[in-house]
Amino acid sequence: MHPDVSSATSANPAERRSFLVRFAAVFTGTLAALFPFAAGWGVLTDPLRRSRRTTAGDNSDPEKFVRICPLDSLPADDTPREFAVSEDVADAWTHSAAQRIGAVFLTRSVKDPNLVVAFTATCPHLGCSVDFDAAKNEFKCPCHASWFDKNGQRISGPSRRGLDPLPVKIASDKDTKEICVQFERFEAGIAERKPIG
Ligand code: FES
């Protein structure tokens, strides 16, 4: 037998074992180093996966109605009036009370003062804020001149749908009645009414 062949066949298994031992040591060492980092990253990013809207004026309300104003503060005259929508916003690090998250138009009926209708003040075209033109008795969007009637129906302009209505409930709170709105945002620029999130 040739001497070189003999030494090569006896050395290879030992080298392979040595390599595998080193590889296993490096692999387990890397895993051990990464484990705390991965666990910490999960803790850090977990709050980001949670909802940032935490209260809607009433924490016990699973439908997330937001309190807007006392019923008596809205005249029963069939005229839309704009109100800010505010709620607490929180994540694991911060809590900000009463942050403005949007605006709504509320109209209280002359015939039935307990009847209130609500529209989001966001234009369904591209998201500008609409105004109510009292002289014309219509809503208008100043950005690209979409017009809507008092019932939110589209009259003219580039918007592909009418104003987005929002569910309203009148909540009794001791001696006062409060107007609450289920506030939602909708996708802009499309004919269908599609809630975001
Ligand atoms: Fe209102 Fe364009 S955003 S008409």
Coordinates of N, CA and C and ligand atoms in Angstrom, one line a residue:
M1 N 0.8 -1.2 0.0 CA 0.0 0.0 0.0 C 0.9 1.3 0.0
H2 N 0.5 2.2 -0.7 CA 1.3 3.5 -0.8 C 1.1 4.3 0.5
P3 N 2.2 4.8 1.1 CA 2.2 5.5 2.4 C 1.2 6.7 2.4
D4 N 1.1 7.5 1.3 CA 0.3 8.7 1.2 C -1.2 8.4 1.3
V5 N -1.5 7.2 0.6 CA -2.9 6.8 0.6 C -3.3 6.4 2.0
S6 N -2.5 5.7 2.7 CA -2.8 5.2 4.1 C -3.0 6.4 5.0
S7 N -2.1 7.5 5.0 CA -2.3 8.6 5.9 C -3.5 9.4 5.6
A8 N -3.9 9.6 4.3 CA -5.0 10.3 3.9 C -6.3 9.7 4.4
T9 N -6.4 8.3 4.3 CA -7.7 7.7 4.7 C -7.8 7.7 6.2
S10 N -6.7 7.7 7.0 CA -6.8 7.7 8.4 C -7.1 9.1 9.0
A11 N -6.6 10.2 8.3 CA -6.8 11.5 8.8 C -8.1 12.1 8.5
N12 N -8.8 11.8 7.4 CA -10.1 12.4 7.0 C -11.2 12.3 8.1
P13 N -11.5 11.1 8.6 CA -12.6 11.1 9.6 C -12.3 11.9 10.8
A14 N -11.1 12.0 11.3 CA -10.7 12.9 12.4 C -11.0 14.3 12.1
E15 N -10.6 14.8 10.9 CA -10.8 16.2 10.5 C -12.2 16.5 10.4
R16 N -13.0 15.5 9.9 CA -14.4 15.7 9.7 C -15.1 15.9 11.1
R17 N -14.7 15.0 12.1 CA -15.2 15.1 13.4 C -14.9 16.5 14.0
S18 N -13.6 16.9 13.8 CA -13.2 18.2 14.4 C -14.0 19.3 13.8
F19 N -14.2 19.3 12.5 CA -15.0 20.3 11.8 C -16.4 20.4 12.4
L20 N -17.0 19.1 12.5 CA -18.4 19.1 13.0 C -18.6 19.6 14.4
V21 N -17.6 19.3 15.2 CA -17.6 19.8 16.6 C -17.5 21.3 16.6
R22 N -16.6 21.9 15.8 CA -16.5 23.3 15.7 C -17.8 24.0 15.2
F23 N -18.3 23.4 14.2 CA -19.5 23.9 13.6 C -20.7 23.9 14.6
A24 N -20.8 22.8 15.3 CA -21.9 22.7 16.3 C -21.7 23.7 17.4
A25 N -20.5 24.0 17.8 CA -20.2 25.0 18.8 C -20.6 26.4 18.4
V26 N -20.2 26.7 17.1 CA -20.5 28.0 16.6 C -22.0 28.2 16.4
F27 N -22.7 27.1 15.9 CA -24.1 27.2 15.7 C -24.9 27.4 17.0
T28 N -24.6 26.6 18.0 CA -25.3 26.8 19.3 C -24.9 28.1 20.0
G29 N -23.7 28.5 19.8 CA -23.3 29.8 20.4 C -24.1 31.0 19.7
T30 N -24.3 30.9 18.4 CA -25.0 31.9 17.7 C -26.5 31.9 18.1
L31 N -27.1 30.7 18.3 CA -28.5 30.6 18.7 C -28.6 31.2 20.1
A32 N -27.7 30.9 21.0 CA -27.8 31.4 22.4 C -27.7 32.9 22.4
A33 N -26.9 33.5 21.5 CA -26.7 34.9 21.4 C -28.0 35.6 20.9
L34 N -28.6 34.9 19.9 CA -29.8 35.5 19.2 C -31.0 35.4 20.0
F35 N -31.1 34.4 20.9 CA -32.4 34.2 21.6 C -32.8 35.4 22.4
P36 N -32.0 36.0 23.3 CA -32.5 37.2 24.0 C -32.8 38.3 23.1
F37 N -32.1 38.5 22.0 CA -32.4 39.6 21.1 C -33.8 39.4 20.5
A38 N -34.1 38.1 20.1 CA -35.4 37.8 19.5 C -36.5 38.0 20.5
A39 N -36.3 37.6 21.7 CA -37.3 37.8 22.8 C -37.5 39.2 23.0
G40 N -36.5 40.0 23.1 CA -36.6 41.4 23.4 C -37.3 42.1 22.2
W41 N -37.0 41.7 21.0 CA -37.6 42.4 19.8 C -39.1 42.1 19.9
G42 N -39.5 40.9 20.3 CA -41.0 40.6 20.4 C -41.6 41.5 21.4
V43 N -41.0 41.7 22.5 CA -41.5 42.6 23.6 C -41.7 44.0 23.1
L44 N -40.6 44.5 22.4 CA -40.6 45.8 21.9 C -41.7 46.1 20.8
T45 N -41.9 45.1 19.9 CA -42.8 45.4 18.8 C -44.2 45.0 19.1
D46 N -44.4 44.2 20.2 CA -45.8 43.8 20.5 C -46.8 44.9 20.6
P47 N -46.4 46.0 21.2 CA -47.4 47.1 21.3 C -47.8 47.7 20.0
L48 N -46.8 47.6 19.0 CA -47.1 48.1 17.7 C -48.2 47.3 17.0
R49 N -48.3 46.0 17.4 CA -49.3 45.2 16.8 C -50.7 45.4 17.4
R50 N -50.8 46.1 18.5 CA -52.0 46.3 19.1 C -52.7 47.5 18.6
S51 N -54.0 47.6 18.8 CA -54.8 48.8 18.3 C -54.3 50.0 19.1
R52 N -54.2 51.1 18.3 CA -53.8 52.4 19.0 C -55.0 53.1 19.6
R53 N -56.3 52.8 19.0 CA -57.4 53.5 19.6 C -57.9 52.6 20.8
T54 N -57.9 53.2 21.9 CA -58.2 52.4 23.1 C -59.6 52.7 23.7
T55 N -60.0 53.9 23.6 CA -61.3 54.2 24.1 C -62.1 55.0 23.1
A56 N -63.4 54.8 23.2 CA -64.3 55.5 22.3 C -65.3 56.3 23.1
G57 N -64.9 56.9 24.2 CA -65.8 57.7 25.0 C -66.4 56.8 26.0
D58 N -66.5 55.5 25.7 CA -67.1 54.5 26.6 C -66.4 53.2 26.5
N59 N -65.5 52.9 27.4 CA -64.7 51.7 27.3 C -65.5 50.4 27.3
S60 N -66.7 50.4 27.9 CA -67.4 49.2 28.0 C -68.2 48.9 26.7
D61 N -68.2 49.8 25.8 CA -69.0 49.7 24.6 C -68.2 49.0 23.5
P62 N -68.5 47.7 23.2 CA -67.8 47.0 22.2 C -68.0 47.5 20.8
E63 N -69.0 48.3 20.6 CA -69.3 48.8 19.2 C -68.5 50.1 19.0
K64 N -67.8 50.6 20.0 CA -66.9 51.7 19.9 C -67.7 53.0 19.4
F65 N -68.8 53.3 20.1 CA -69.4 54.6 19.8 C -68.6 55.7 20.5
V66 N -68.5 56.8 19.8 CA -67.7 57.9 20.4 C -68.7 59.0 20.8
R67 N -68.6 59.4 22.0 CA -69.5 60.5 22.5 C -69.1 61.8 21.8
I68 N -70.1 62.5 21.2 CA -69.8 63.7 20.5 C -70.3 65.0 21.3
C69 N -71.5 65.0 21.7 CA -72.0 66.2 22.5 C -73.4 65.9 23.1
P70 N -73.8 66.7 24.1 CA -75.1 66.5 24.6 C -76.2 66.7 23.5
L71 N -77.3 66.0 23.6 CA -78.3 66.1 22.6 C -78.9 67.6 22.6
D72 N -79.0 68.1 23.8 CA -79.6 69.5 23.9 C -78.8 70.6 23.3
S73 N -77.5 70.3 23.1 CA -76.6 71.3 22.5 C -76.7 71.4 21.0
L74 N -77.5 70.5 20.4 CA -77.7 70.5 19.0 C -79.1 71.0 18.6
P75 N -79.3 72.1 18.0 CA -80.6 72.6 17.7 C -81.4 71.7 16.8
A76 N -82.7 71.5 17.1 CA -83.5 70.6 16.2 C -84.0 71.4 15.1
D77 N -83.2 71.7 14.1 CA -83.6 72.6 13.0 C -83.2 72.1 11.6
D78 N -82.9 70.8 11.5 CA -82.6 70.2 10.2 C -81.3 70.8 9.6
T79 N -80.5 71.4 10.4 CA -79.3 72.0 9.8 C -78.0 71.3 10.3
P80 N -77.2 70.8 9.3 CA -76.0 70.1 9.7 C -75.0 71.0 10.4
R81 N -74.4 70.5 11.4 CA -73.3 71.2 12.2 C -72.1 70.3 12.3
E82 N -71.0 70.9 12.3 CA -69.8 70.1 12.3 C -69.3 70.0 13.8
F83 N -68.8 68.8 14.1 CA -68.2 68.5 15.5 C -66.9 67.7 15.3
A84 N -66.0 68.0 16.1 CA -64.7 67.2 16.2 C -65.0 65.9 16.8
V85 N -64.3 64.9 16.4 CA -64.4 63.6 17.1 C -63.1 63.3 17.8
S86 N -63.1 63.1 19.1 CA -61.9 62.9 19.9 C -62.0 61.6 20.7
E87 N -60.9 61.0 20.8 CA -60.8 59.8 21.7 C -59.4 59.6 22.2
D88 N -59.3 58.9 23.3 CA -58.0 58.6 23.8 C -57.2 57.7 22.9
V89 N -55.9 57.9 22.7 CA -55.1 57.1 21.9 C -53.9 56.6 22.7
A90 N -53.7 55.3 22.7 CA -52.6 54.8 23.6 C -51.9 53.6 22.9
D91 N -50.7 53.4 23.3 CA -50.0 52.2 23.0 C -49.2 51.9 24.3
A92 N -48.3 51.0 24.2 CA -47.6 50.5 25.4 C -46.7 51.6 26.0
W93 N -46.4 52.6 25.2 CA -45.4 53.6 25.7 C -46.1 54.9 26.0
T94 N -47.2 55.3 25.3 CA -47.8 56.6 25.5 C -49.3 56.5 25.6
H95 N -49.8 57.5 26.3 CA -51.3 57.6 26.4 C -51.6 59.1 26.2
S96 N -52.4 59.4 25.1 CA -52.8 60.8 24.9 C -54.3 60.9 25.0
A97 N -54.7 61.7 25.9 CA -56.2 61.8 26.1 C -56.8 62.8 25.1
A98 N -58.0 62.4 24.7 CA -58.8 63.3 23.8 C -58.1 63.8 22.6
Q99 N -57.6 62.9 21.8 CA -56.9 63.3 20.5 C -58.0 63.4 19.4
R100 N -57.9 64.5 18.6 CA -58.8 64.6 17.5 C -58.5 63.5 16.4
I101 N -59.5 62.7 16.1 CA -59.3 61.7 15.1 C -60.1 61.9 13.9
G102 N -61.0 63.0 13.9 CA -61.8 63.3 12.7 C -62.9 64.3 13.0
A103 N -63.8 64.4 12.1 CA -64.9 65.3 12.3 C -66.2 64.7 11.7
V104 N -67.3 65.1 12.2 CA -68.6 64.6 11.7 C -69.6 65.8 11.6
F105 N -70.6 65.6 10.7 CA -71.7 66.6 10.6 C -72.9 65.9 11.3
L106 N -73.5 66.6 12.2 CA -74.7 66.0 12.9 C -75.9 66.9 12.5
T107 N -77.0 66.3 12.2 CA -78.3 67.0 11.9 C -79.4 66.4 12.8
R108 N -80.1 67.3 13.5 CA -81.2 66.9 14.4 C -82.5 67.3 13.7
S109 N -83.4 66.4 13.7 CA -84.6 66.6 13.0 C -85.6 67.5 13.7
V110 N -86.3 68.4 12.9 CA -87.3 69.2 13.4 C -88.5 68.4 13.9
K111 N -88.9 67.4 13.0 CA -90.1 66.6 13.3 C -89.9 65.7 14.5
D112 N -88.7 65.1 14.6 CA -88.4 64.2 15.7 C -87.1 64.6 16.3
P113 N -87.1 65.4 17.4 CA -85.9 65.9 18.0 C -85.0 64.8 18.6
N114 N -85.5 63.6 18.7 CA -84.6 62.5 19.1 C -83.9 61.8 18.0
L115 N -84.2 62.3 16.8 CA -83.6 61.7 15.6 C -82.4 62.5 15.1
V116 N -81.2 61.9 15.1 CA -80.0 62.6 14.7 C -79.3 61.8 13.6
V117 N -79.0 62.4 12.5 CA -78.2 61.7 11.5 C -76.8 62.3 11.5
A118 N -75.8 61.4 11.1 CA -74.4 61.8 11.1 C -73.8 61.4 9.8
F119 N -72.9 62.3 9.3 CA -72.0 62.0 8.1 C -70.6 62.3 8.5
T120 N -69.7 61.5 8.1 CA -68.3 61.9 8.3 C -68.0 63.1 7.4
A121 N -67.1 64.0 8.0 CA -66.8 65.3 7.3 C -65.7 65.1 6.2
T122 N -65.3 63.8 6.0 CA -64.3 63.5 5.0 C -64.9 63.3 3.7
C123 N -64.4 64.0 2.7 CA -64.9 63.9 1.3 C -64.5 62.5 0.8
P124 N -65.5 61.8 0.2 CA -65.2 60.4 -0.3 C -64.4 60.4 -1.6
H125 N -64.2 61.6 -2.2 CA -63.3 61.7 -3.4 C -61.9 61.4 -3.0
L126 N -61.2 62.3 -2.4 CA -59.8 62.1 -2.0 C -59.5 62.5 -0.6
G127 N -60.5 62.7 0.2 CA -60.3 62.9 1.7 C -60.2 64.3 2.2
C128 N -60.5 65.3 1.4 CA -60.5 66.7 2.0 C -61.7 66.8 3.0
S129 N -61.7 67.9 3.7 CA -62.8 68.1 4.7 C -63.9 68.9 3.9
V130 N -65.1 68.4 4.0 CA -66.2 69.1 3.4 C -66.8 70.2 4.3
D131 N -67.5 71.2 3.7 CA -68.1 72.2 4.5 C -69.6 72.2 4.2
F132 N -70.4 72.8 5.1 CA -71.8 72.9 4.8 C -72.1 74.3 4.3
D133 N -72.6 74.5 3.1 CA -72.9 75.8 2.6 C -74.4 76.1 3.0
A134 N -74.5 77.0 4.0 CA -75.9 77.2 4.5 C -76.8 77.9 3.5
A135 N -76.1 78.8 2.7 CA -76.9 79.5 1.7 C -77.5 78.6 0.6
K136 N -76.8 77.6 0.3 CA -77.3 76.6 -0.7 C -77.9 75.4 -0.1
N137 N -77.7 75.3 1.2 CA -78.3 74.1 1.9 C -77.7 72.8 1.4
E138 N -76.4 72.9 1.1 CA -75.7 71.7 0.5 C -74.3 71.6 1.1
F139 N -73.8 70.4 1.0 CA -72.4 70.2 1.4 C -71.5 70.4 0.1
K140 N -70.3 71.0 0.4 CA -69.4 71.2 -0.8 C -68.0 70.8 -0.3
C141 N -67.2 70.3 -1.2 CA -65.8 70.0 -1.0 C -65.0 71.1 -1.7
P142 N -64.2 71.8 -0.9 CA -63.4 72.9 -1.5 C -62.3 72.5 -2.4
C143 N -61.9 71.2 -2.3 CA -60.7 70.7 -3.1 C -61.0 70.6 -4.6
H144 N -62.0 69.8 -4.9 CA -62.3 69.6 -6.4 C -63.8 69.8 -6.7
A145 N -64.5 70.5 -5.8 CA -65.9 70.9 -6.1 C -66.8 69.8 -6.2
S146 N -66.8 68.9 -5.3 CA -67.9 67.9 -5.2 C -69.0 68.5 -4.4
W147 N -70.2 68.3 -4.8 CA -71.4 68.8 -4.0 C -72.3 67.7 -3.6
F148 N -72.9 67.8 -2.4 CA -73.8 66.8 -1.9 C -75.0 67.5 -1.3
D149 N -76.1 66.8 -1.4 CA -77.3 67.4 -0.8 C -77.3 67.2 0.7
K150 N -78.3 67.8 1.4 CA -78.3 67.7 2.9 C -78.4 66.3 3.4
N151 N -78.9 65.4 2.5 CA -79.0 64.0 3.0 C -77.7 63.2 2.6
G152 N -76.7 63.9 2.1 CA -75.5 63.3 1.8 C -75.4 62.7 0.4
Q153 N -76.4 62.8 -0.4 CA -76.4 62.3 -1.7 C -75.5 63.1 -2.6
R154 N -74.8 62.5 -3.5 CA -73.9 63.2 -4.4 C -74.8 64.0 -5.4
I155 N -74.4 65.2 -5.7 CA -75.1 66.1 -6.7 C -74.2 66.2 -7.9
S156 N -72.9 66.6 -7.7 CA -72.0 66.8 -8.8 C -70.6 66.7 -8.3
G157 N -69.7 66.8 -9.3 CA -68.2 66.7 -8.9 C -67.6 65.4 -9.1
P158 N -66.3 65.2 -8.8 CA -65.6 64.0 -9.1 C -65.9 62.9 -8.1
S159 N -66.5 63.2 -6.9 CA -66.7 62.1 -6.0 C -67.6 61.0 -6.6
R160 N -67.2 59.8 -6.3 CA -68.0 58.7 -7.0 C -69.1 58.1 -6.1
R161 N -69.2 58.7 -4.9 CA -70.4 58.3 -4.0 C -70.8 59.5 -3.1
G162 N -71.8 59.3 -2.4 CA -72.3 60.3 -1.5 C -71.5 60.3 -0.2
L163 N -71.8 61.3 0.6 CA -71.1 61.3 1.9 C -71.3 60.0 2.7
D164 N -70.4 59.7 3.5 CA -70.5 58.4 4.3 C -71.3 58.6 5.6
P165 N -72.4 57.9 5.7 CA -73.2 58.0 6.9 C -72.6 57.2 8.0
L166 N -72.9 57.6 9.2 CA -72.3 56.9 10.4 C -73.5 56.6 11.4
P167 N -73.5 55.4 12.0 CA -74.5 55.0 12.9 C -74.5 56.0 14.1
V168 N -75.7 56.3 14.6 CA -75.8 57.2 15.7 C -76.6 56.5 16.8
K169 N -76.3 56.8 18.1 CA -77.2 56.4 19.2 C -77.2 57.5 20.2
I170 N -78.3 57.6 20.8 CA -78.5 58.6 21.9 C -78.4 57.8 23.2
A171 N -77.3 58.1 24.0 CA -77.0 57.4 25.2 C -77.5 58.3 26.4
S172 N -78.2 57.7 27.3 CA -78.7 58.4 28.5 C -77.6 58.3 29.6
D173 N -77.2 59.5 30.0 CA -76.1 59.6 31.1 C -76.7 60.4 32.2
K174 N -77.2 59.7 33.2 CA -77.9 60.4 34.3 C -79.0 61.3 33.8
D175 N -78.9 62.6 33.9 CA -80.0 63.5 33.5 C -79.8 64.0 32.1
T176 N -78.7 63.7 31.4 CA -78.5 64.2 30.1 C -78.5 63.1 29.1
K177 N -78.8 63.5 27.9 CA -78.7 62.5 26.7 C -77.5 62.9 25.9
E178 N -76.7 62.0 25.5 CA -75.5 62.2 24.7 C -75.6 61.6 23.3
I179 N -75.2 62.4 22.4 CA -75.1 61.9 21.0 C -73.8 61.2 20.8
C180 N -73.9 59.9 20.4 CA -72.7 59.1 20.2 C -72.7 58.6 18.8
V181 N -71.6 58.5 18.2 CA -71.4 58.2 16.8 C -70.4 57.0 16.7
Q182 N -70.7 56.1 15.8 CA -69.8 55.0 15.6 C -68.8 55.5 14.4
F183 N -67.7 56.0 14.9 CA -66.9 56.7 13.9 C -66.0 55.7 13.1
E184 N -66.0 55.9 11.8 CA -65.2 55.0 10.9 C -64.6 55.8 9.8
R185 N -63.6 55.3 9.2 CA -63.0 55.9 8.0 C -63.3 55.0 6.8
F186 N -63.4 55.6 5.7 CA -63.8 54.8 4.5 C -62.7 55.0 3.4
E187 N -62.6 54.0 2.5 CA -61.7 54.2 1.4 C -62.1 55.3 0.5
A188 N -61.2 56.2 0.1 CA -61.5 57.3 -0.8 C -61.4 56.9 -2.3
G189 N -62.1 57.6 -3.1 CA -61.9 57.5 -4.6 C -62.7 56.3 -5.2
I190 N -63.5 55.6 -4.5 CA -64.2 54.4 -5.1 C -65.7 54.6 -4.9
A191 N -66.5 53.9 -5.7 CA -67.9 54.0 -5.6 C -68.5 53.3 -4.4
E192 N -67.9 52.2 -4.0 CA -68.4 51.4 -2.9 C -68.0 52.1 -1.6
R193 N -68.7 51.8 -0.6 CA -68.4 52.3 0.8 C -67.7 51.2 1.5
K194 N -66.3 51.4 1.6 CA -65.5 50.3 2.2 C -64.7 50.8 3.4
P195 N -65.1 50.3 4.6 CA -64.4 50.8 5.8 C -62.9 50.5 5.7
I196 N -62.1 51.4 6.3 CA -60.6 51.1 6.4 C -60.4 50.5 7.7
G197 N -59.7 49.4 7.7 CA -59.3 48.7 9.0 C -60.5 48.0 9.6
Ligands
FES1 FE1 -63.4 66.4 -2.3 FE2 -61.8 66.0 -4.3 S1 -61.3 65.7 -2.3 S2 -63.8 66.7 -4.4

